[in-house]
Coordinates of C-alpha atoms in Angstrom, one line a residue:
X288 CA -18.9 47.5 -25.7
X289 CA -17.9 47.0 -29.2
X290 CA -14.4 44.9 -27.6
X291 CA -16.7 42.5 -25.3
X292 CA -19.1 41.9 -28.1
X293 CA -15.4 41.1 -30.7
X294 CA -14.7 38.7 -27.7
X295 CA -17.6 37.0 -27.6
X296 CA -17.8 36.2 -31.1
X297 CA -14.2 34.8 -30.9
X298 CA -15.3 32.8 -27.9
X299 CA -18.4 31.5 -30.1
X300 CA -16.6 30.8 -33.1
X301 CA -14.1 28.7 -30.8
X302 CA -16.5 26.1 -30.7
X303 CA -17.7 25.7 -34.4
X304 CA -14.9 23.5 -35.6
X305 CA -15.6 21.4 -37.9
X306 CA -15.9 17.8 -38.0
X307 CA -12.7 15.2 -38.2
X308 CA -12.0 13.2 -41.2
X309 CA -12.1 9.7 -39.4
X310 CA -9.2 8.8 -42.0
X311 CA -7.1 11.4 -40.9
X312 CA -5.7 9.7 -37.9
X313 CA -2.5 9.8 -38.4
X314 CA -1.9 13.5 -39.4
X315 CA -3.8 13.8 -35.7
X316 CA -1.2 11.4 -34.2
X317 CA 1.2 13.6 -35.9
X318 CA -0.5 17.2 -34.4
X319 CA 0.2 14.7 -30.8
X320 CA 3.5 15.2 -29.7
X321 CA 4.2 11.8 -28.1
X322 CA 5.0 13.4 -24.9
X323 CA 6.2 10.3 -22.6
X324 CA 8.4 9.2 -25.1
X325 CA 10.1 11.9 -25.3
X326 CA 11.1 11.7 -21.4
X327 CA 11.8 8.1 -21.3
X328 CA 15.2 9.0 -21.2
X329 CA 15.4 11.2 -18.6
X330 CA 13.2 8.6 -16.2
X331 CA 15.1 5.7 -16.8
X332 CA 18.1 8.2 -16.0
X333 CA 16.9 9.6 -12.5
X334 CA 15.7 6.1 -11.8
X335 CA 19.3 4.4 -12.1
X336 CA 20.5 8.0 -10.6
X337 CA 18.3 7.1 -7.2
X338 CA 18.9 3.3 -7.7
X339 CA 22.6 4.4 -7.0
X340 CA 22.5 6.7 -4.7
X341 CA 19.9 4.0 -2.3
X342 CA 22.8 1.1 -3.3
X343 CA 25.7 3.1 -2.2
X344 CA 23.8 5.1 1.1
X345 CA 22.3 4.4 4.4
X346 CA 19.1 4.5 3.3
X347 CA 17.7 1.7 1.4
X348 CA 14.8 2.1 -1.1
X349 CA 14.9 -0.5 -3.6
X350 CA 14.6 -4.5 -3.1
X351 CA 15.6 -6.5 -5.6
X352 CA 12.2 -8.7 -6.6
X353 CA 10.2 -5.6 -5.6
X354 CA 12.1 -3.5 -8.2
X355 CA 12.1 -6.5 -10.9
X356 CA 8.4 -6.3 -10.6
X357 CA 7.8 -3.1 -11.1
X358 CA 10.0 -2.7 -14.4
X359 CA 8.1 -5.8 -15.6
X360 CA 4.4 -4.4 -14.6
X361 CA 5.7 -0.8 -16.5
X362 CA 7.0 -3.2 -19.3
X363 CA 3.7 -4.8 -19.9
X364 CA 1.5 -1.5 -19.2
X365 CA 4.1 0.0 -21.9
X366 CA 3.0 -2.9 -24.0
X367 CA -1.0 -2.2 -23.9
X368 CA -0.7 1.4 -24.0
X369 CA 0.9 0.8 -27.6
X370 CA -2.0 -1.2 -28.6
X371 CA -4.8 1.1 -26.8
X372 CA -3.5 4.1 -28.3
X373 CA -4.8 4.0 -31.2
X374 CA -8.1 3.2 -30.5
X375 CA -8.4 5.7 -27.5
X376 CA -7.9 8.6 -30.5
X377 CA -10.3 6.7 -32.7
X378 CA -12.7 7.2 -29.6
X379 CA -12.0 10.7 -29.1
X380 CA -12.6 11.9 -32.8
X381 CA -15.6 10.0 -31.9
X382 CA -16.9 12.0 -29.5
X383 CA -15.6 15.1 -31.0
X384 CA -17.5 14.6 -33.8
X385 CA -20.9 13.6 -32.5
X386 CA -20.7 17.4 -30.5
X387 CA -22.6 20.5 -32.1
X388 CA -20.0 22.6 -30.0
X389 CA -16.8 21.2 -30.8
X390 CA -13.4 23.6 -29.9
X391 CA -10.7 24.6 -32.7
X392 CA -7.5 23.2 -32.2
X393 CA -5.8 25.8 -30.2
X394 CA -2.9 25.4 -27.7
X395 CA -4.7 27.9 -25.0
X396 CA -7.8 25.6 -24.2
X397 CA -4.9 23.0 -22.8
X398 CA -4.9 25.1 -19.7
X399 CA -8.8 24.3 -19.1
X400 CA -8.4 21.2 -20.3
X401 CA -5.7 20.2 -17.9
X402 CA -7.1 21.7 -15.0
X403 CA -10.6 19.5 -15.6
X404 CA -8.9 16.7 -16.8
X405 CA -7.1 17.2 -12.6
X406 CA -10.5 17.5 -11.8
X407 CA -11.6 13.8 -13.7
X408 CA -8.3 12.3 -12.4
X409 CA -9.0 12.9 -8.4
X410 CA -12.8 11.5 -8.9
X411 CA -11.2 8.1 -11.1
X412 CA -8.3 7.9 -8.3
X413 CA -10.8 7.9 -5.3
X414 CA -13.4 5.9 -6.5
X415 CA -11.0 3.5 -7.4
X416 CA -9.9 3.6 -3.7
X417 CA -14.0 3.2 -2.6
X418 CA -15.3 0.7 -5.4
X419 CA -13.4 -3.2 -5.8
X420 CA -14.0 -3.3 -9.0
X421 CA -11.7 -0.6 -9.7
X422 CA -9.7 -0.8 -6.9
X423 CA -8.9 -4.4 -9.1
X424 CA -7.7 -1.9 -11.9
X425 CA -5.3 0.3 -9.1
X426 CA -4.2 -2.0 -6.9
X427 CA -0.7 -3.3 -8.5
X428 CA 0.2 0.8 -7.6
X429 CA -0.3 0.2 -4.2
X430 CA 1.5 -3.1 -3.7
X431 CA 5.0 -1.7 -3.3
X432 CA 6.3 -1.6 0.3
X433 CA 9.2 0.6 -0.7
X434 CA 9.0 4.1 -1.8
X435 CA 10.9 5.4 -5.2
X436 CA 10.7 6.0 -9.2
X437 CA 9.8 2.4 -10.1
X438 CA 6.6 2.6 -8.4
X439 CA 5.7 5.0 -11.6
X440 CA 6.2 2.1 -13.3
X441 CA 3.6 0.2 -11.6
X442 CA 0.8 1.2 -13.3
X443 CA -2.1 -1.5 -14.3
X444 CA -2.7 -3.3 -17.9
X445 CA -6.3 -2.5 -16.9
X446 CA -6.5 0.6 -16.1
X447 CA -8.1 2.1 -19.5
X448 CA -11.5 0.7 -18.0
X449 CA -11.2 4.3 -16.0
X450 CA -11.0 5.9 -18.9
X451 CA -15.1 6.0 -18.3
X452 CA -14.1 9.0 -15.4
X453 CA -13.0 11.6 -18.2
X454 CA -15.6 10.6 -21.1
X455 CA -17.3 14.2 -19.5
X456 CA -13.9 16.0 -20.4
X457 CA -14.4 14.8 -23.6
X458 CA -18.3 15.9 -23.7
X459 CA -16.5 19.5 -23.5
X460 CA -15.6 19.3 -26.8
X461 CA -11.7 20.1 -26.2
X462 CA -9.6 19.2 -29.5
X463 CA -9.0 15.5 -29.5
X464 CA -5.0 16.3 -29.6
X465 CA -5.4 18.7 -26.8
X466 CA -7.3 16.1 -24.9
X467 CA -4.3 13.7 -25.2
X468 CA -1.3 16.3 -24.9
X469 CA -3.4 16.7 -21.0
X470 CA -3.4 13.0 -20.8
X471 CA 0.3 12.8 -21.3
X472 CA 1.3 15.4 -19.1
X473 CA -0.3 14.4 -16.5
X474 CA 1.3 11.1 -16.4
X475 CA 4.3 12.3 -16.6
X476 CA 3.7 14.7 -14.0
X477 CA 3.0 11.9 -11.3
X478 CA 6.6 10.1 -11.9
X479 CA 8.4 12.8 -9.9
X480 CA 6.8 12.0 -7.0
X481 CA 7.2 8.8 -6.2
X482 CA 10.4 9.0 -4.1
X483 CA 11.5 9.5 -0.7
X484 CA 15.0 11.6 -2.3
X485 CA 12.6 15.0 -2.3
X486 CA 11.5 16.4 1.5
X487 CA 9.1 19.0 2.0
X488 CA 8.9 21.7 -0.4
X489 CA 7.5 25.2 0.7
X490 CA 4.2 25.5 2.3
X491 CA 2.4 27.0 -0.8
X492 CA 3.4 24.1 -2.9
X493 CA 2.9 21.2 -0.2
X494 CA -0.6 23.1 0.2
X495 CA -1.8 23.1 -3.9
X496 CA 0.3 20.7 -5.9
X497 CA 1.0 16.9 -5.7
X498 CA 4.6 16.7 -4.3
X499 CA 6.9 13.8 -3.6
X500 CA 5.4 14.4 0.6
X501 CA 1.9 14.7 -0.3
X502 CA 2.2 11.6 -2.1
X503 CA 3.8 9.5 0.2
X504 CA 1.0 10.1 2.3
X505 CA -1.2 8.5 -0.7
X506 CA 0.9 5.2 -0.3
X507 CA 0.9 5.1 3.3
X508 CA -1.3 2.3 5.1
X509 CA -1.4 3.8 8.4
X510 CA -5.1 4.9 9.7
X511 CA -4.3 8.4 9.3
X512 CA -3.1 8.3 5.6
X513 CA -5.5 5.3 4.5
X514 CA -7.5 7.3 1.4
X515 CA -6.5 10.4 1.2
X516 CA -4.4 12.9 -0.9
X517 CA -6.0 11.8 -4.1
X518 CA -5.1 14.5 -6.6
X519 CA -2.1 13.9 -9.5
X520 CA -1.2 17.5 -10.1
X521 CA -3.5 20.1 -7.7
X522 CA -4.4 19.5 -4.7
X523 CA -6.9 21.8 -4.5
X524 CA -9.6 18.7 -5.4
X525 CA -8.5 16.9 -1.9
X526 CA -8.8 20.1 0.2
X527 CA -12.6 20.9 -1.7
X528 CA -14.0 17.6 -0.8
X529 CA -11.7 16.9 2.5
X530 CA -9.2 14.0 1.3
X531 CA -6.0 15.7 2.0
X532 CA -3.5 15.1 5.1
X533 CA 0.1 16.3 5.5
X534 CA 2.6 14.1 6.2
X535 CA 3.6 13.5 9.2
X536 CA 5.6 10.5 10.7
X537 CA 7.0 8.2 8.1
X538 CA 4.2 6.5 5.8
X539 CA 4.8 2.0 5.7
X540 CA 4.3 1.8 2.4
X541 CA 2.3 -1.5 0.8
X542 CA -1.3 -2.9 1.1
X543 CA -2.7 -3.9 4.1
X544 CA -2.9 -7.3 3.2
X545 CA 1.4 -7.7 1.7
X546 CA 1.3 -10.0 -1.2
X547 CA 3.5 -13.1 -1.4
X548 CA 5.1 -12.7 -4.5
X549 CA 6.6 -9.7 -5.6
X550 CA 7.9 -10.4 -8.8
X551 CA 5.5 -12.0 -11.1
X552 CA 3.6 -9.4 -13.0
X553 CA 0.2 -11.3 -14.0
X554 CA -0.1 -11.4 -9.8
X555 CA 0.4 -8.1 -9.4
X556 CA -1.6 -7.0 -11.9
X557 CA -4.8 -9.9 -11.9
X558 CA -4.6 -10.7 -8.1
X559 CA -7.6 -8.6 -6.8
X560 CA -9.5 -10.1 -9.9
X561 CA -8.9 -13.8 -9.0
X562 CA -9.9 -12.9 -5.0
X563 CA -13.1 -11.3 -6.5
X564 CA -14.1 -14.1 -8.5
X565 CA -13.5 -16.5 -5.6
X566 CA -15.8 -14.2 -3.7
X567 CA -18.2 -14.2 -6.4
X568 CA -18.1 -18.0 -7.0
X569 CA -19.3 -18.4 -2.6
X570 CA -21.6 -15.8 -3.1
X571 CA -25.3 -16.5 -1.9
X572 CA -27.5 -14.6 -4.6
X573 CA -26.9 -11.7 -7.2
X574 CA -26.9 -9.2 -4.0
X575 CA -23.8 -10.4 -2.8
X576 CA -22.4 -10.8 -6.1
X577 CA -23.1 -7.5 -7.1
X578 CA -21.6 -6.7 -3.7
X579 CA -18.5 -8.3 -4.0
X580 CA -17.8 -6.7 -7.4
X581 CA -18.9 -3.0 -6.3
X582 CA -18.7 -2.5 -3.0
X583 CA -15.6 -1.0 -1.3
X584 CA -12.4 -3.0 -0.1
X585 CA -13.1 -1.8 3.4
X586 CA -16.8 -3.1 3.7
X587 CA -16.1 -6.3 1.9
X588 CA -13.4 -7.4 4.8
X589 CA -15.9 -6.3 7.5
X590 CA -18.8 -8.6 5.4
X591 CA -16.7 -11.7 4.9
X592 CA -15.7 -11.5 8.5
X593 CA -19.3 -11.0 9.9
X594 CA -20.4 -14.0 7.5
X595 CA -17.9 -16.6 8.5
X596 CA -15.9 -15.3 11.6
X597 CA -14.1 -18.4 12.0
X598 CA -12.8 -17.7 7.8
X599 CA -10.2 -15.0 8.5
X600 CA -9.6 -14.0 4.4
X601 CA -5.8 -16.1 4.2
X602 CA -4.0 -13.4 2.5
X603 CA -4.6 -10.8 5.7
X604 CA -1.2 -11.3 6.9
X605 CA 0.0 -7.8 8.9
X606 CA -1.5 -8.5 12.1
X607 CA -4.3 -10.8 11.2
X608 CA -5.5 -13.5 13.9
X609 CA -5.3 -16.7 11.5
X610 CA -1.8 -16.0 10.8
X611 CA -0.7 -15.6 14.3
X612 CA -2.8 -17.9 15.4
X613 CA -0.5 -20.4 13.3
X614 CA 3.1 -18.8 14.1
X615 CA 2.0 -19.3 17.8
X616 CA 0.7 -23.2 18.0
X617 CA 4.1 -24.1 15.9
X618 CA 5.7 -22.2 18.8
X619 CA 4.0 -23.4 21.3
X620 CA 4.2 -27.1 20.1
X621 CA 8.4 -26.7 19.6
X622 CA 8.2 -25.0 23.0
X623 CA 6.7 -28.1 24.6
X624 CA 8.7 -30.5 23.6
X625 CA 11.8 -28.3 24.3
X626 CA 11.2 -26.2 27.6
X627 CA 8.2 -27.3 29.5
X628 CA 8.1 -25.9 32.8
X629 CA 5.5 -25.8 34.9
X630 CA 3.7 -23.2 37.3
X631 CA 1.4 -23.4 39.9
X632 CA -2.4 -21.8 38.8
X633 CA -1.9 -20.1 42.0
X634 CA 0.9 -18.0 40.7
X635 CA 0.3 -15.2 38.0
X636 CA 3.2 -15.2 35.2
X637 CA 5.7 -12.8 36.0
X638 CA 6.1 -9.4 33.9
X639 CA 9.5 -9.0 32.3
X640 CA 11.1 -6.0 32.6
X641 CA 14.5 -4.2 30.9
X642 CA 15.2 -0.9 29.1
X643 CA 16.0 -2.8 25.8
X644 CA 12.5 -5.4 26.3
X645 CA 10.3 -5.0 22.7
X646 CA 7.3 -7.7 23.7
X647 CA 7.7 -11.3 25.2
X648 CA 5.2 -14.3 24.5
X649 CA 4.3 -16.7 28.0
X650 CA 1.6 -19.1 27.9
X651 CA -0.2 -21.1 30.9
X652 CA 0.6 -23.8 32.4
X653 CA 4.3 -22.7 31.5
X654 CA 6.5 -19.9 33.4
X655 CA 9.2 -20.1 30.8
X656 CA 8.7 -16.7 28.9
X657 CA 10.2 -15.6 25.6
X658 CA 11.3 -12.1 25.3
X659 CA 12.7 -10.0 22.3
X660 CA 14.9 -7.1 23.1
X661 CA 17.1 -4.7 21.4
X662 CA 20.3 -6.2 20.3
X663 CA 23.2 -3.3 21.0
X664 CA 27.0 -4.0 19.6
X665 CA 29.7 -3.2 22.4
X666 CA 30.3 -0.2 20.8
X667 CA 26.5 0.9 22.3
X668 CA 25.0 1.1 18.5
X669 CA 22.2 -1.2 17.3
X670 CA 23.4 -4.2 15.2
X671 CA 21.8 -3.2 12.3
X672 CA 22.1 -6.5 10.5
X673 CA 20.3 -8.3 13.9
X674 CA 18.5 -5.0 15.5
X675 CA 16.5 -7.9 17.7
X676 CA 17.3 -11.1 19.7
X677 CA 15.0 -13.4 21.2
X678 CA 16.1 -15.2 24.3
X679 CA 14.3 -17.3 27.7
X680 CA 13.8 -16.0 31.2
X681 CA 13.7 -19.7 32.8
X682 CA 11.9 -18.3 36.0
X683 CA 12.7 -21.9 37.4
X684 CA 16.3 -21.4 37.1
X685 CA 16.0 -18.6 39.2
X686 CA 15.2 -16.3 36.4
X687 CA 18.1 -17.3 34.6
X688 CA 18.4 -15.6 31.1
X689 CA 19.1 -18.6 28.2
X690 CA 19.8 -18.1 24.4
X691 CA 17.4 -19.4 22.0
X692 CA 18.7 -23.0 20.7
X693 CA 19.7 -22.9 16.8
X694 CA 16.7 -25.2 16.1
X695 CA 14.4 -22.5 18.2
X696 CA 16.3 -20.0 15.8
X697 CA 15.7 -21.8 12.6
X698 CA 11.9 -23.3 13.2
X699 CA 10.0 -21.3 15.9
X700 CA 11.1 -17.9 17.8
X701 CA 13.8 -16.9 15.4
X702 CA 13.7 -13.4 13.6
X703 CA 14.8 -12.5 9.8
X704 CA 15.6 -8.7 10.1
X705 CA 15.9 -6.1 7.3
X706 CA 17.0 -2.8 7.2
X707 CA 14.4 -0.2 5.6
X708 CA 16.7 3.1 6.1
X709 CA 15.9 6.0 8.2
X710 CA 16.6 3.5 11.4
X711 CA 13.3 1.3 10.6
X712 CA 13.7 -2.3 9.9
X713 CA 11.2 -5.3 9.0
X714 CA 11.0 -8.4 11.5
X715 CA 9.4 -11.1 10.3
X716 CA 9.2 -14.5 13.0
X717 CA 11.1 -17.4 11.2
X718 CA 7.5 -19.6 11.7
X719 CA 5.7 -17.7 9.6
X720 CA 7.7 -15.2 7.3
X721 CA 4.2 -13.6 6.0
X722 CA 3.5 -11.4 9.1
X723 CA 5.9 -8.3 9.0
X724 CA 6.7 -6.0 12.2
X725 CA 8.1 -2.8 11.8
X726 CA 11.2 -1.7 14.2
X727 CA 10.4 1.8 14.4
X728 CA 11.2 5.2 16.7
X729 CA 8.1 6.4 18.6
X730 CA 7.6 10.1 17.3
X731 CA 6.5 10.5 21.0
X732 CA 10.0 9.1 23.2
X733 CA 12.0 8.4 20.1
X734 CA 12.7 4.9 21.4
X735 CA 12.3 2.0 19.5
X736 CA 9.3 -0.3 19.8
X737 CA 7.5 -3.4 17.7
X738 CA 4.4 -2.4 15.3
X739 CA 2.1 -4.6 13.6
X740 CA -0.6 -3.6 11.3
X741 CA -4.3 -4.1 11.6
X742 CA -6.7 -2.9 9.3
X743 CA -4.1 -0.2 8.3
X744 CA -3.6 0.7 12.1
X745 CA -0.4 0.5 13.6
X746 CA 0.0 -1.2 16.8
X747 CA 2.1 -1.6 19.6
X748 CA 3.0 -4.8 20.2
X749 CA 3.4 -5.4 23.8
X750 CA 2.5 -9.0 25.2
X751 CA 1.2 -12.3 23.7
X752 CA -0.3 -15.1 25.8
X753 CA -1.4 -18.6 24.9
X754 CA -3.7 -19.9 27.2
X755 CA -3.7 -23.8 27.4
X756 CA -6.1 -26.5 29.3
X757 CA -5.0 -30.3 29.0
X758 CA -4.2 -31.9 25.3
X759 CA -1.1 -34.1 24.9
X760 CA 2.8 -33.6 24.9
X761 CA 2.7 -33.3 21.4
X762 CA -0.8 -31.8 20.8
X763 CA -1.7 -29.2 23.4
X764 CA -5.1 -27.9 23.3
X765 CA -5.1 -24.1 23.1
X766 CA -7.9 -22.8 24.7
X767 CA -7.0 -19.0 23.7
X768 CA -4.5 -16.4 22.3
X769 CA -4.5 -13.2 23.5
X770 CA -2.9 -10.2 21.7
X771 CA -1.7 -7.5 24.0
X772 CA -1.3 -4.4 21.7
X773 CA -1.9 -0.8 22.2
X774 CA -2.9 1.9 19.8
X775 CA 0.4 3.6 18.5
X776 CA -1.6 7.1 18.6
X777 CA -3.2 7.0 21.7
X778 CA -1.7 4.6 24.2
X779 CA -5.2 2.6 25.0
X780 CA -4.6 -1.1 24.8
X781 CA -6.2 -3.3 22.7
X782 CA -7.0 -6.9 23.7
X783 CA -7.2 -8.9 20.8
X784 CA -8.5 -12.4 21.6
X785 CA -8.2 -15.8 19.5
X786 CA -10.7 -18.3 20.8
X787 CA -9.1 -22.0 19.0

């Protein structure tokens, strides 16, 4: 009895600190080991560690403006956490001091701390994924399409408006230096795990920590990853309220919607700011304002394409219809002028076939078809610097097989090809350089085949048609496009249809 009730009076007189001398700011910066500072050395030397071993190796995770972007956005972020810093602590003795229960500065309450401030860290991380407006203040995170240390770097010169998720820590009355030292560990707990050089650890960790796999899945934009594995150190938040996922085949890293430019940090950073204003600005009333500031990524893409069908949002570029839509009349125009050859409307277009066929692209009145297959060296191993050639079946030739003319190469059915490691490239059409592919194996018959993204959902590419009725030699009207695709999980096809 009499050693419960000597507990409880230690517990009690934990929290009657006393107040902090708002002047004494910078003996508290002194009690605050400046954690991150101390590492820097040892990031920047894994970073140029994996930088090397990627350079030298088969498997390629840096690109050169990707990685130049992210060291300027951690540059810039270093920049305004310099300048934040010291009025974050200003608003922490703040708090601390307005508390009636305030905690004695003692090195075991980090353990609480850090384990709530987990807690505060999931909730910031998913509503950031769920609301725009701070989505705006995550997003430059998520716009790397290549997995390793430098996306640690990417973290937004905004992002202290979340600092509104762990004002409730703070309520706790934790030590304002304790409060911090949790801060700064776990950032520096989330570098590690940006990189593809770390498999899968053992079960019990992949289960209840962050790892390098678990967080892979984070930055994956497949359906099955989209939102999900949201903790920084424990995962125990994302199995409680049913965010987390395992990883499974490889993540394609990057937004839905790629940006453009990959190198200039105020895009990056400012991008999702400049689309929501725009929004704003065409907004009909404060309800859709408010929506376009609040609501979630997700819903805002369905809206906009409900309330102006006809306006596919410009940026969608993996998969969207407007973009194809374009890469496909330049196409078709080129093909016109080049290999017109009629067919019958009596006579279906013939199917290509072959072991190494990807997808092909016919349109009506035309037999010619277009078909993109695996390129293989003699030696029977892919050409990995031109994984995929593009060539005619002239079906009025008696099915002869032609080569693409350099001018087809250069302006319309050409490919630019780039190897990802781990036997994956990008293809991108020459037409329109925006719209990536993905050369991948199917987990299923581990043969290659073509992927686009569509809301985040990978799909098979298999056939595209361009129906045309009448129009010119030089300006055919395209009636329709038709998308042949089929859903890479499970196998139903998917007609996508582009009325012009």
């Amino acid at each position: 009895m009499a050693t419960t009730i000597a507990i409880w009076t230690d517990f009690v007189a934990l929290f009657g600190a006393a107040r902090i001398d708002i002047d004494s700011i910078a003996s508290i910066q002194e009690k605050a080991p400046n954690i991150v500072a101390y590492a820097l050395p040892a990031v920047f030397l894994l970073t140029i560690i994996e930088f090397i071993f990627s350079h030298s190796g088969d498997h390629k995770t840096y690109e050169k403006k990707e990685t130049l972007g992210s060291l300027l956005v951690g540059l810039g972020n270093l920049i305004v956490n310099i300048l934040m810093k010291a009025f974050l602590i200003y608003g922490a003795i703040w708090i601390y001091n307005l508390l009636p229960w305030r905690m004695e500065m003692s090195w075991w309450t980090l353990i609480p701390c850090f384990i709530l401030y987990d807690c505060c860290s999931y909730w910031s991380h998913r509503i950031s994924h769920f609301n725009r407006f701070f989505w705006a203040t995550h997003v430059v995170h998520h716009s790397a399409e290549h997995y390793n240390l430098t996306v640690a770097f990417r973290q937004s010169w905004v992002q202290h408006f979340k600092t509104v998720f762990f004002i409730p820590l703070a309520m706790l009355g934790f030590h304002p230096v304790v409060f911090l030292v949790a801060s700064q560990l776990s950032t520096l707990y989330q570098f590690w795990v940006h990189t593809e050089a770390i498999g899968k650890l053992n079960p019990f960790i992949e289960k209840y920590f962050g790892t390098p796999s678990n967080h892979r899945v984070h930055h994956g934009s497949q359906a099955k990853y989209l939102d999900k594995n949201f903790g920084a150190t424990f995962m125990v938040w994302d199995h409680l309220f049913g965010t987390f996922q395992y990883e499974e085949e490889k993540p394609v890293y990057g937004l839905t919607t790629p940006l453009e430019n990959k190198t200039n940090p105020f895009v990056l950073n400012f991008h999702e700011y400049r689309d929501m204003l725009e929004d704003v600005r065409k907004s009909d009333g404060i309800r859709e304002c408010l929506f376009f500031i609040f609501a979630s990524p997700g819903k805002i893409y369905l809206h906009k394409l409900k309330r102006d069908p006809q306006q596919q949002p410009e940026r969608e570029s993996s998969g969207h219809a407007k973009a194809t839509a374009i890469i496909l009349m330049i196409m078709l125009l080129l093909n016109q002028m080049l290999n017109a050859q009629p067919v019958p409307d009596s006579h279906p277009l013939p199917t290509p076939t072959g072991k190494n066929l990807l997808f092909f692209l016919q349109r009506t009145p035309d037999a010619n078809t277009v078909i993109y297959e695996l390129n293989y060296r003699e030696d029977g191993t892919l050409d990995p610097e031109a994984p995929v050639k593009g060539s005619w079946i002239r079906y009025e030739e008696q099915s002869k097989t032609k080569e693409l003319s350099s001018i087809e190469k250069k302006f319309a059915y050409g490919l630019k090809c780039k190897a990802l490691g781990n036997d994956q490239y990008e293809i991108r059409l020459v037409a329109y350089k925006k719209m990536p592919m993905y050369l991948l194996k199917s987990g299923t018959d581990n043969k290659y085949h073509i992927y686009i993204k569509d809301e985040g959902k990978n799909l098979l590419l298999k056939r595209v048609f361009v129906k045309v009725n009448g129009g010119s030699f030089w300006f055919p009207k395209v009636t329709y496009i038709d998308l042949i695709t089929a859903n890479s999980e499970t196998g139903m096809e998917i007609l996508k249809r582009i009325n012009i």
